[in-house]
Amino acid sequence: QVQLVESGGGLVQAGDSLRLSCAFSGRTFSSYAMGWFRQAPGKQREFVLAITQSGDRTYYADSVKDRFTISRDNAKTTVYLQMNSLKPEDTAVYYCAATWNSYLVDAYRYHYWGQGTQVTVSS
């Protein structure tokens, strides 16, 4: 069974940077594409970024393009979310997820989810 454990969340000010990590265990990490989603209070979970199994392709939501980046270290079985120029509207619980599918934007295509980590951006 795959386990995903996010870390790195916290309270920051607008304009700050934060890096989230997601540690993967239980299966072969390099067989899974990885994604980050977020959910703000009262809103639906939304796609943020995703990266393919080999890391050769990434996908971004327009709202985070040029501010957030996703990367993975297959040797460390960890995926990262680097968030720069944070805005109050980035406040949400951030979840990492794993899938063996090729379509990475839709949450329902993911098979495993972490418990989430809170990111709060104050103005």
CSV table of N, CA and C in Angstrom, one decimal:
chain,number,residue,atom,x,y,z
A,1,GLN,N,0.8,-1.2,0.0
A,1,GLN,CA,0.0,0.0,0.0
A,1,GLN,C,0.9,1.2,0.0
A,2,VAL,N,0.5,2.2,-0.9
A,2,VAL,CA,1.3,3.4,-1.0
A,2,VAL,C,0.9,4.3,0.2
A,3,GLN,N,1.9,4.9,0.8
A,3,GLN,CA,1.7,6.0,1.8
A,3,GLN,C,2.4,7.2,1.3
A,4,LEU,N,1.7,8.3,1.6
A,4,LEU,CA,2.2,9.7,1.2
A,4,LEU,C,2.1,10.5,2.5
A,5,VAL,N,3.2,11.2,2.8
A,5,VAL,CA,3.3,12.0,3.9
A,5,VAL,C,3.8,13.4,3.5
A,6,GLU,N,3.0,14.4,3.6
A,6,GLU,CA,3.4,15.8,3.3
A,6,GLU,C,4.0,16.5,4.5
A,7,SER,N,4.9,17.4,4.2
A,7,SER,CA,5.5,18.2,5.3
A,7,SER,C,5.9,19.6,4.7
A,8,GLY,N,6.1,20.5,5.6
A,8,GLY,CA,6.6,21.8,5.2
A,8,GLY,C,5.6,22.9,5.2
A,9,GLY,N,4.4,22.7,5.5
A,9,GLY,CA,3.4,23.7,5.6
A,9,GLY,C,3.6,24.7,6.7
A,10,GLY,N,2.9,25.8,6.7
A,10,GLY,CA,3.0,26.7,7.8
A,10,GLY,C,2.4,28.0,7.5
A,11,LEU,N,2.7,29.0,8.4
A,11,LEU,CA,2.1,30.3,8.3
A,11,LEU,C,3.2,31.3,7.7
A,12,VAL,N,3.0,31.9,6.6
A,12,VAL,CA,3.9,32.8,6.0
A,12,VAL,C,3.2,34.1,5.6
A,13,GLN,N,4.0,35.1,5.3
A,13,GLN,CA,3.5,36.4,4.8
A,13,GLN,C,3.4,36.4,3.3
A,14,ALA,N,2.6,37.2,2.8
A,14,ALA,CA,2.5,37.4,1.3
A,14,ALA,C,3.8,37.8,0.8
A,15,GLY,N,4.2,37.2,-0.4
A,15,GLY,CA,5.5,37.4,-1.0
A,15,GLY,C,6.6,36.4,-0.5
A,16,ASP,N,6.3,35.7,0.5
A,16,ASP,CA,7.3,34.7,1.0
A,16,ASP,C,7.3,33.5,0.1
A,17,SER,N,8.3,32.6,0.4
A,17,SER,CA,8.4,31.3,-0.2
A,17,SER,C,8.3,30.2,0.8
A,18,LEU,N,7.9,29.0,0.3
A,18,LEU,CA,7.7,27.9,1.1
A,18,LEU,C,7.9,26.6,0.2
A,19,ARG,N,8.5,25.6,0.8
A,19,ARG,CA,8.7,24.4,0.0
A,19,ARG,C,8.0,23.2,0.8
A,20,LEU,N,7.1,22.6,0.1
A,20,LEU,CA,6.5,21.4,0.6
A,20,LEU,C,7.2,20.1,0.1
A,21,SER,N,7.2,19.1,0.9
A,21,SER,CA,7.7,17.8,0.6
A,21,SER,C,6.6,16.8,0.7
A,22,CYS,N,6.7,15.7,-0.1
A,22,CYS,CA,5.8,14.6,0.1
A,22,CYS,C,6.7,13.3,-0.1
A,23,ALA,N,6.7,12.6,1.0
A,23,ALA,CA,7.5,11.4,1.1
A,23,ALA,C,6.6,10.2,0.7
A,24,PHE,N,7.1,9.4,-0.3
A,24,PHE,CA,6.4,8.3,-0.8
A,24,PHE,C,7.0,7.0,-0.3
A,25,SER,N,6.1,6.0,0.0
A,25,SER,CA,6.6,4.7,0.4
A,25,SER,C,5.6,3.6,0.1
A,26,GLY,N,6.0,2.4,0.0
A,26,GLY,CA,5.2,1.3,-0.2
A,26,GLY,C,5.2,0.6,-1.5
A,27,ARG,N,5.5,1.4,-2.6
A,27,ARG,CA,5.6,0.8,-3.9
A,27,ARG,C,6.8,1.5,-4.6
A,28,THR,N,6.9,1.2,-5.9
A,28,THR,CA,8.0,1.8,-6.7
A,28,THR,C,7.7,3.2,-7.1
A,29,PHE,N,8.3,4.1,-6.5
A,29,PHE,CA,8.0,5.5,-6.7
A,29,PHE,C,8.1,5.9,-8.2
A,30,SER,N,9.1,5.4,-8.9
A,30,SER,CA,9.2,5.9,-10.3
A,30,SER,C,8.1,5.4,-11.2
A,31,SER,N,7.2,4.5,-10.7
A,31,SER,CA,6.1,4.0,-11.5
A,31,SER,C,4.9,5.0,-11.4
A,32,TYR,N,5.0,6.0,-10.6
A,32,TYR,CA,3.8,6.8,-10.3
A,32,TYR,C,4.1,8.3,-10.7
A,33,ALA,N,3.1,8.8,-11.4
A,33,ALA,CA,3.1,10.3,-11.6
A,33,ALA,C,2.6,10.9,-10.3
A,34,MET,N,3.0,12.1,-10.0
A,34,MET,CA,2.7,12.7,-8.7
A,34,MET,C,2.0,14.1,-9.0
A,35,GLY,N,1.1,14.4,-8.1
A,35,GLY,CA,0.4,15.7,-8.3
A,35,GLY,C,0.2,16.4,-6.9
A,36,TRP,N,0.1,17.7,-7.0
A,36,TRP,CA,-0.3,18.5,-5.8
A,36,TRP,C,-1.7,19.1,-6.1
A,37,PHE,N,-2.5,19.0,-5.1
A,37,PHE,CA,-3.8,19.6,-5.1
A,37,PHE,C,-4.0,20.5,-3.9
A,38,ARG,N,-4.9,21.3,-3.9
A,38,ARG,CA,-5.2,22.1,-2.7
A,38,ARG,C,-6.7,22.4,-2.5
A,39,GLN,N,-7.0,22.6,-1.2
A,39,GLN,CA,-8.4,22.8,-0.9
A,39,GLN,C,-8.5,23.9,0.1
A,40,ALA,N,-9.2,25.0,-0.3
A,40,ALA,CA,-9.4,26.2,0.6
A,40,ALA,C,-10.7,26.0,1.3
A,41,PRO,N,-10.9,26.6,2.5
A,41,PRO,CA,-12.2,26.4,3.2
A,41,PRO,C,-13.4,26.8,2.3
A,42,GLY,N,-14.4,25.9,2.3
A,42,GLY,CA,-15.6,26.2,1.5
A,42,GLY,C,-15.5,26.0,0.0
A,43,LYS,N,-14.3,25.5,-0.4
A,43,LYS,CA,-14.1,25.4,-1.9
A,43,LYS,C,-13.8,23.9,-2.2
A,44,GLN,N,-13.9,23.6,-3.5
A,44,GLN,CA,-13.6,22.2,-3.9
A,44,GLN,C,-12.1,22.1,-4.0
A,45,ARG,N,-11.6,20.9,-4.0
A,45,ARG,CA,-10.2,20.6,-4.2
A,45,ARG,C,-9.9,20.9,-5.6
A,46,GLU,N,-8.7,21.6,-5.8
A,46,GLU,CA,-8.3,22.0,-7.1
A,46,GLU,C,-6.9,21.5,-7.4
A,47,PHE,N,-6.7,21.3,-8.7
A,47,PHE,CA,-5.4,20.9,-9.2
A,47,PHE,C,-4.4,22.0,-9.1
A,48,VAL,N,-3.2,21.7,-8.7
A,48,VAL,CA,-2.1,22.8,-8.7
A,48,VAL,C,-1.0,22.5,-9.7
A,49,LEU,N,-0.3,21.3,-9.5
A,49,LEU,CA,0.7,20.9,-10.4
A,49,LEU,C,0.8,19.4,-10.4
A,50,ALA,N,1.5,18.9,-11.4
A,50,ALA,CA,1.8,17.5,-11.5
A,50,ALA,C,3.0,17.2,-12.3
A,51,ILE,N,3.6,16.1,-12.1
A,51,ILE,CA,4.9,15.7,-12.8
A,51,ILE,C,4.8,14.2,-13.1
A,52,THR,N,5.3,13.9,-14.3
A,52,THR,CA,5.3,12.5,-14.8
A,52,THR,C,6.2,11.6,-14.0
A,53,GLN,N,6.1,10.3,-14.3
A,53,GLN,CA,6.9,9.4,-13.6
A,53,GLN,C,8.4,9.7,-13.7
A,54,SER,N,8.9,10.0,-14.9
A,54,SER,CA,10.3,10.3,-15.1
A,54,SER,C,10.7,11.7,-14.8
A,55,GLY,N,9.7,12.5,-14.6
A,55,GLY,CA,10.0,14.0,-14.4
A,55,GLY,C,10.2,14.8,-15.6
A,56,ASP,N,9.9,14.2,-16.8
A,56,ASP,CA,10.2,14.9,-18.0
A,56,ASP,C,9.1,15.9,-18.4
A,57,ARG,N,8.0,15.8,-17.8
A,57,ARG,CA,6.9,16.7,-18.1
A,57,ARG,C,6.2,17.2,-16.8
A,58,THR,N,5.8,18.4,-16.8
A,58,THR,CA,5.1,19.0,-15.7
A,58,THR,C,3.9,19.7,-16.2
A,59,TYR,N,2.9,19.8,-15.3
A,59,TYR,CA,1.6,20.5,-15.7
A,59,TYR,C,1.3,21.4,-14.5
A,60,TYR,N,0.8,22.6,-14.9
A,60,TYR,CA,0.5,23.7,-14.0
A,60,TYR,C,-0.9,24.2,-14.1
A,61,ALA,N,-1.5,24.6,-13.0
A,61,ALA,CA,-2.7,25.4,-13.1
A,61,ALA,C,-2.3,26.8,-13.4
A,62,ASP,N,-3.1,27.5,-14.1
A,62,ASP,CA,-2.8,28.9,-14.5
A,62,ASP,C,-2.5,29.8,-13.3
A,63,SER,N,-3.2,29.5,-12.2
A,63,SER,CA,-3.1,30.4,-11.0
A,63,SER,C,-1.7,30.3,-10.3
A,64,VAL,N,-1.0,29.3,-10.6
A,64,VAL,CA,0.3,29.2,-10.0
A,64,VAL,C,1.5,29.2,-10.9
A,65,LYS,N,1.2,29.3,-12.2
A,65,LYS,CA,2.3,29.4,-13.2
A,65,LYS,C,3.2,30.5,-12.9
A,66,ASP,N,4.5,30.3,-13.1
A,66,ASP,CA,5.6,31.2,-12.9
A,66,ASP,C,5.8,31.5,-11.4
A,67,ARG,N,5.1,30.9,-10.5
A,67,ARG,CA,5.3,31.1,-9.1
A,67,ARG,C,5.6,29.8,-8.4
A,68,PHE,N,5.0,28.7,-8.8
A,68,PHE,CA,5.2,27.4,-8.2
A,68,PHE,C,5.9,26.5,-9.1
A,69,THR,N,6.7,25.6,-8.6
A,69,THR,CA,7.3,24.5,-9.4
A,69,THR,C,7.3,23.2,-8.7
A,70,ILE,N,7.2,22.1,-9.4
A,70,ILE,CA,7.2,20.8,-8.9
A,70,ILE,C,8.4,20.1,-9.4
A,71,SER,N,8.9,19.3,-8.5
A,71,SER,CA,10.1,18.4,-8.9
A,71,SER,C,10.0,17.1,-8.1
A,72,ARG,N,10.8,16.2,-8.5
A,72,ARG,CA,10.8,14.9,-7.8
A,72,ARG,C,12.3,14.4,-7.8
A,73,ASP,N,12.5,13.6,-6.7
A,73,ASP,CA,13.8,13.0,-6.6
A,73,ASP,C,13.5,11.5,-6.4
A,74,ASN,N,13.7,10.7,-7.5
A,74,ASN,CA,13.3,9.3,-7.5
A,74,ASN,C,14.2,8.5,-6.6
A,75,ALA,N,15.4,9.0,-6.3
A,75,ALA,CA,16.3,8.3,-5.4
A,75,ALA,C,15.8,8.4,-4.0
A,76,LYS,N,15.2,9.6,-3.6
A,76,LYS,CA,14.7,9.9,-2.3
A,76,LYS,C,13.2,9.6,-2.2
A,77,THR,N,12.6,9.2,-3.3
A,77,THR,CA,11.2,8.9,-3.3
A,77,THR,C,10.4,10.0,-2.7
A,78,THR,N,10.7,11.2,-3.2
A,78,THR,CA,10.1,12.4,-2.6
A,78,THR,C,9.7,13.4,-3.8
A,79,VAL,N,8.6,14.0,-3.7
A,79,VAL,CA,8.2,15.0,-4.6
A,79,VAL,C,8.1,16.4,-3.8
A,80,TYR,N,8.5,17.4,-4.5
A,80,TYR,CA,8.5,18.7,-3.9
A,80,TYR,C,7.6,19.7,-4.6
A,81,LEU,N,7.2,20.7,-3.8
A,81,LEU,CA,6.4,21.8,-4.3
A,81,LEU,C,7.1,23.1,-3.8
A,82,GLN,N,7.7,23.8,-4.7
A,82,GLN,CA,8.3,25.0,-4.4
A,82,GLN,C,7.4,26.2,-4.7
A,83,MET,N,7.0,26.9,-3.7
A,83,MET,CA,6.0,28.0,-3.8
A,83,MET,C,6.7,29.3,-3.5
A,84,ASN,N,6.7,30.2,-4.5
A,84,ASN,CA,7.3,31.5,-4.4
A,84,ASN,C,6.2,32.6,-4.6
A,85,SER,N,6.5,33.8,-4.1
A,85,SER,CA,5.6,34.9,-4.3
A,85,SER,C,4.2,34.5,-3.8
A,86,LEU,N,4.1,33.9,-2.6
A,86,LEU,CA,2.8,33.5,-2.1
A,86,LEU,C,1.9,34.6,-1.9
A,87,LYS,N,0.6,34.3,-2.2
A,87,LYS,CA,-0.5,35.2,-2.0
A,87,LYS,C,-1.5,34.7,-1.0
A,88,PRO,N,-2.3,35.6,-0.4
A,88,PRO,CA,-3.3,35.1,0.5
A,88,PRO,C,-4.2,34.1,-0.1
A,89,GLU,N,-4.5,34.2,-1.4
A,89,GLU,CA,-5.4,33.3,-2.0
A,89,GLU,C,-4.8,31.9,-2.2
A,90,ASP,N,-3.5,31.7,-1.9
A,90,ASP,CA,-2.9,30.4,-1.9
A,90,ASP,C,-3.2,29.6,-0.6
A,91,THR,N,-3.8,30.3,0.3
A,91,THR,CA,-4.1,29.6,1.6
A,91,THR,C,-5.0,28.5,1.4
A,92,ALA,N,-4.6,27.3,1.8
A,92,ALA,CA,-5.3,26.0,1.6
A,92,ALA,C,-4.6,24.9,2.3
A,93,VAL,N,-5.3,23.8,2.4
A,93,VAL,CA,-4.6,22.5,2.7
A,93,VAL,C,-4.1,21.9,1.4
A,94,TYR,N,-2.8,21.6,1.4
A,94,TYR,CA,-2.2,21.1,0.2
A,94,TYR,C,-2.0,19.6,0.3
A,95,TYR,N,-2.4,18.9,-0.7
A,95,TYR,CA,-2.3,17.4,-0.7
A,95,TYR,C,-1.4,16.9,-1.8
A,96,CYS,N,-0.6,15.9,-1.6
A,96,CYS,CA,0.0,15.3,-2.7
A,96,CYS,C,-0.7,14.0,-3.0
A,97,ALA,N,-0.6,13.6,-4.2
A,97,ALA,CA,-1.3,12.4,-4.7
A,97,ALA,C,-0.5,11.6,-5.7
A,98,ALA,N,-0.7,10.3,-5.8
A,98,ALA,CA,0.0,9.5,-6.7
A,98,ALA,C,-0.9,8.7,-7.7
A,99,THR,N,-0.5,8.6,-8.9
A,99,THR,CA,-1.3,7.8,-9.9
A,99,THR,C,-0.4,7.1,-10.9
A,100,TRP,N,-0.9,6.0,-11.4
A,100,TRP,CA,-0.2,5.4,-12.5
A,100,TRP,C,-0.8,5.8,-13.9
A,101,ASN,N,-1.8,6.7,-13.8
A,101,ASN,CA,-2.4,7.2,-15.0
A,101,ASN,C,-1.6,8.2,-15.8
A,102,SER,N,-2.0,8.5,-17.0
A,102,SER,CA,-1.2,9.5,-17.8
A,102,SER,C,-1.9,10.8,-17.8
A,103,TYR,N,-3.2,10.9,-17.4
A,103,TYR,CA,-3.9,12.2,-17.3
A,103,TYR,C,-3.8,12.7,-15.9
A,104,LEU,N,-3.2,13.8,-15.7
A,104,LEU,CA,-2.8,14.2,-14.3
A,104,LEU,C,-3.5,15.3,-13.7
A,105,VAL,N,-4.4,15.9,-14.4
A,105,VAL,CA,-5.1,17.1,-13.9
A,105,VAL,C,-6.3,16.8,-13.1
A,106,ASP,N,-6.9,15.7,-13.3
A,106,ASP,CA,-8.2,15.4,-12.6
A,106,ASP,C,-7.9,14.6,-11.3
A,107,ALA,N,-8.5,15.1,-10.3
A,107,ALA,CA,-8.3,14.4,-9.0
A,107,ALA,C,-8.8,13.0,-9.0
A,108,TYR,N,-9.8,12.7,-9.7
A,108,TYR,CA,-10.4,11.3,-9.6
A,108,TYR,C,-9.5,10.3,-10.3
A,109,ARG,N,-8.4,10.7,-11.0
A,109,ARG,CA,-7.5,9.8,-11.6
A,109,ARG,C,-6.4,9.4,-10.7
A,110,TYR,N,-6.3,10.0,-9.5
A,110,TYR,CA,-5.3,9.6,-8.6
A,110,TYR,C,-5.7,8.5,-7.6
A,111,HIS,N,-4.8,7.6,-7.3
A,111,HIS,CA,-5.1,6.5,-6.5
A,111,HIS,C,-4.8,6.6,-5.1
A,112,TYR,N,-3.8,7.4,-4.7
A,112,TYR,CA,-3.4,7.5,-3.3
A,112,TYR,C,-3.2,9.0,-3.0
A,113,TRP,N,-3.6,9.3,-1.7
A,113,TRP,CA,-3.5,10.7,-1.3
A,113,TRP,C,-2.9,10.8,0.1
A,114,GLY,N,-2.2,11.9,0.3
A,114,GLY,CA,-1.6,12.2,1.6
A,114,GLY,C,-2.7,12.8,2.5
A,115,GLN,N,-2.3,13.1,3.7
A,115,GLN,CA,-3.3,13.6,4.7
A,115,GLN,C,-3.4,15.1,4.6
A,116,GLY,N,-2.5,15.8,3.9
A,116,GLY,CA,-2.5,17.2,3.7
A,116,GLY,C,-1.7,18.0,4.7
A,117,THR,N,-1.3,19.2,4.2
A,117,THR,CA,-0.5,20.1,5.1
A,117,THR,C,-1.1,21.5,4.9
A,118,GLN,N,-1.2,22.2,6.0
A,118,GLN,CA,-1.9,23.5,5.9
A,118,GLN,C,-0.8,24.6,5.5
A,119,VAL,N,-1.2,25.4,4.6
A,119,VAL,CA,-0.4,26.6,4.2
A,119,VAL,C,-1.3,27.8,4.4
A,120,THR,N,-0.9,28.7,5.2
A,120,THR,CA,-1.6,29.9,5.4
A,120,THR,C,-0.7,31.1,5.1
A,121,VAL,N,-1.3,32.0,4.2
A,121,VAL,CA,-0.5,33.2,3.7
A,121,VAL,C,-1.3,34.4,4.3
A,122,SER,N,-0.6,35.1,5.1
A,122,SER,CA,-1.2,36.3,5.6
A,122,SER,C,-0.8,37.6,4.8
A,123,SER,N,-1.7,38.5,4.8
A,123,SER,CA,-1.5,39.7,4.0
A,123,SER,C,-0.8,40.8,4.9
